[in-house]
Amino acid sequence: MSARPGIRFDSVTKLFGTSSGQAHRAVHDVTLSVADGEFVCLVGPSGCGKSTLLAIAGGFEQPTSGRVLIGETEITDPGTGAVTVFQDYGLFPWRTVRDNVEYGLQVRGVPPAERRARALAELDAVGLGAFAEWHPHELSGGMRQRVSIARALAVDPAVLLMDEPFGAVDAINRARMQEELERLWCEHERTVLFVTHDVDEAIYLADRIVLMTPGPGRIAEQIDVTFSRPRVRGSGEFFALRSRILETLHLAGTESRTEFEI
Ligand SMILES: Nc1ncnc2c1ncn2[C@@H]1O[C@H](COP(=O)(O)OP(=O)(O)O)[C@@H](O)[C@H]1O
Ligand SMILES: [Mg+2]
């Protein structure tokens, strides 16, 4: 497999226009590198700009200033190399599971026989090989989310962007899906940038946790999670790190304010 370049945010700031004519600063001066094969979790309260950062990395939004690079290539549109898995799965209801997984390959012009084989291989990898000809509405939420992960992996992205992918999944399936994702990540050594507001999820999954302040989103602190995988959710080190993160997020929250500017 080819070397993957990782992703780099270079002084990224994003202002959105509002109906009152003021500009709302959603993200402020974020500089962040995710190395090839690294799993980084962005953690912060709702509205702190996590999805905005991912949308910029995915090429769906342009930064107001700064830039995002995969290797030496600046991301300017959704075709640049990062693929996003969304919380609401983003599946086409009229397509079968296999046709959904084939979609990205079809857009890229991969011939039918090859895209079928790749889709089936990715579905096997996420344990859904037997459901290839089913439709999304016949599956549970957890299974649908696995389809959307298979679809993202099928195009062999340089970077996998995940925006609260398990936010709509119940607690038991959520833990199971975190374990599956970790297994897939260990097997494929993907570069992953994963957004969550669930501190435990971040500690379970991440090599490094990036804590953000409430709006405008800035990086408050970065923490390497060094204990071995798979991590034990009830362990002392897990609990100690959770306490430290919650305290940092609380402090960041009390020091922050929402900024508007002309
Ligand atoms: N398209 C948009 N237009 C205007 N404001 C937006 C838009 N997208 C996000 N925002 C604002 O930017 C801030 C960050 O939003 P978002 O990135 O969705 O936060 P998070 O994902 O951390 O919950 C919020 O205040 C939100 O209202
Ligand atoms: Mg969001």
PDB file of N, CA, C and O in Angstrom, residues 40-43 50-51 54 161-165 193-197 201:
ATOM      1  N   VAL A  40      -6.359  10.695  15.343  1.00  0.00           N
ATOM      2  CA  VAL A  40      -6.507  11.891  16.193  1.00  0.00           C
ATOM      3  C   VAL A  40      -7.990  12.167  16.428  1.00  0.00           C
ATOM      4  O   VAL A  40      -8.790  12.141  15.490  1.00  0.00           O
ATOM      5  N   CYS A  41      -8.342  12.401  17.675  1.00  0.00           N
ATOM      6  CA  CYS A  41      -9.720  12.784  18.007  1.00  0.00           C
ATOM      7  C   CYS A  41      -9.775  14.262  18.348  1.00  0.00           C
ATOM      8  O   CYS A  41      -8.988  14.754  19.174  1.00  0.00           O
ATOM      9  N   LEU A  42     -10.708  14.964  17.720  1.00  0.00           N
ATOM     10  CA  LEU A  42     -11.007  16.359  18.065  1.00  0.00           C
ATOM     11  C   LEU A  42     -12.173  16.335  19.043  1.00  0.00           C
ATOM     12  O   LEU A  42     -13.233  15.809  18.723  1.00  0.00           O
ATOM     13  N   VAL A  43     -11.967  16.897  20.215  1.00  0.00           N
ATOM     14  CA  VAL A  43     -13.003  16.872  21.250  1.00  0.00           C
ATOM     15  C   VAL A  43     -13.309  18.299  21.684  1.00  0.00           C
ATOM     16  O   VAL A  43     -12.393  19.093  21.938  1.00  0.00           O
ATOM     17  N   LYS A  50     -15.968  21.959  15.332  1.00  0.00           N
ATOM     18  CA  LYS A  50     -15.397  20.665  14.931  1.00  0.00           C
ATOM     19  C   LYS A  50     -15.842  20.279  13.513  1.00  0.00           C
ATOM     20  O   LYS A  50     -15.022  19.918  12.676  1.00  0.00           O
ATOM     21  N   SER A  51     -17.156  20.355  13.292  1.00  0.00           N
ATOM     22  CA  SER A  51     -17.661  19.981  11.954  1.00  0.00           C
ATOM     23  C   SER A  51     -17.143  20.939  10.899  1.00  0.00           C
ATOM     24  O   SER A  51     -16.895  20.541   9.754  1.00  0.00           O
ATOM     25  N   LEU A  54     -13.751  19.810   9.897  1.00  0.00           N
ATOM     26  CA  LEU A  54     -13.834  18.620   9.050  1.00  0.00           C
ATOM     27  C   LEU A  54     -14.354  18.955   7.659  1.00  0.00           C
ATOM     28  O   LEU A  54     -13.893  18.390   6.664  1.00  0.00           O
ATOM     29  N   LEU A 161     -12.079  11.088   7.467  1.00  0.00           N
ATOM     30  CA  LEU A 161     -12.639  12.099   8.371  1.00  0.00           C
ATOM     31  C   LEU A 161     -13.942  11.540   8.927  1.00  0.00           C
ATOM     32  O   LEU A 161     -14.797  11.091   8.167  1.00  0.00           O
ATOM     33  N   MET A 162     -14.105  11.571  10.234  1.00  0.00           N
ATOM     34  CA  MET A 162     -15.319  10.998  10.820  1.00  0.00           C
ATOM     35  C   MET A 162     -15.946  12.016  11.758  1.00  0.00           C
ATOM     36  O   MET A 162     -15.326  12.441  12.736  1.00  0.00           O
ATOM     37  N   ASP A 163     -17.182  12.418  11.426  1.00  0.00           N
ATOM     38  CA  ASP A 163     -17.849  13.465  12.201  1.00  0.00           C
ATOM     39  C   ASP A 163     -18.912  12.846  13.111  1.00  0.00           C
ATOM     40  O   ASP A 163     -20.020  12.577  12.661  1.00  0.00           O
ATOM     41  N   GLU A 164     -18.555  12.598  14.352  1.00  0.00           N
ATOM     42  CA  GLU A 164     -19.443  11.963  15.330  1.00  0.00           C
ATOM     43  C   GLU A 164     -20.156  10.771  14.709  1.00  0.00           C
ATOM     44  O   GLU A 164     -21.398  10.675  14.751  1.00  0.00           O
ATOM     45  N   PRO A 165     -19.405   9.815  14.138  1.00  0.00           N
ATOM     46  CA  PRO A 165     -20.044   8.757  13.367  1.00  0.00           C
ATOM     47  C   PRO A 165     -20.943   7.853  14.204  1.00  0.00           C
ATOM     48  O   PRO A 165     -21.847   7.233  13.662  1.00  0.00           O
ATOM     49  N   LEU A 193      -9.016  11.405  11.289  1.00  0.00           N
ATOM     50  CA  LEU A 193      -9.363  12.561  12.112  1.00  0.00           C
ATOM     51  C   LEU A 193     -10.827  12.376  12.491  1.00  0.00           C
ATOM     52  O   LEU A 193     -11.713  12.348  11.631  1.00  0.00           O
ATOM     53  N   PHE A 194     -11.072  12.206  13.787  1.00  0.00           N
ATOM     54  CA  PHE A 194     -12.353  11.737  14.283  1.00  0.00           C
ATOM     55  C   PHE A 194     -12.901  12.773  15.257  1.00  0.00           C
ATOM     56  O   PHE A 194     -12.240  13.140  16.231  1.00  0.00           O
ATOM     57  N   VAL A 195     -14.097  13.270  14.994  1.00  0.00           N
ATOM     58  CA  VAL A 195     -14.712  14.279  15.855  1.00  0.00           C
ATOM     59  C   VAL A 195     -15.691  13.615  16.811  1.00  0.00           C
ATOM     60  O   VAL A 195     -16.501  12.781  16.406  1.00  0.00           O
ATOM     61  N   THR A 196     -15.612  13.998  18.069  1.00  0.00           N
ATOM     62  CA  THR A 196     -16.590  13.503  19.034  1.00  0.00           C
ATOM     63  C   THR A 196     -16.705  14.494  20.192  1.00  0.00           C
ATOM     64  O   THR A 196     -15.779  15.259  20.443  1.00  0.00           O
ATOM     65  N   HIS A 197     -17.874  14.490  20.863  1.00  0.00           N
ATOM     66  CA  HIS A 197     -17.891  15.217  22.129  1.00  0.00           C
ATOM     67  C   HIS A 197     -17.889  14.230  23.295  1.00  0.00           C
ATOM     68  O   HIS A 197     -18.064  14.617  24.445  1.00  0.00           O
ATOM     69  N   GLU A 201     -15.034   7.965  24.339  1.00  0.00           N
ATOM     70  CA  GLU A 201     -14.816   7.478  22.973  1.00  0.00           C
ATOM     71  C   GLU A 201     -13.435   7.911  22.477  1.00  0.00           C
ATOM     72  O   GLU A 201     -12.699   7.127  21.882  1.00  0.00           O
TER      73      GLU A 201
END
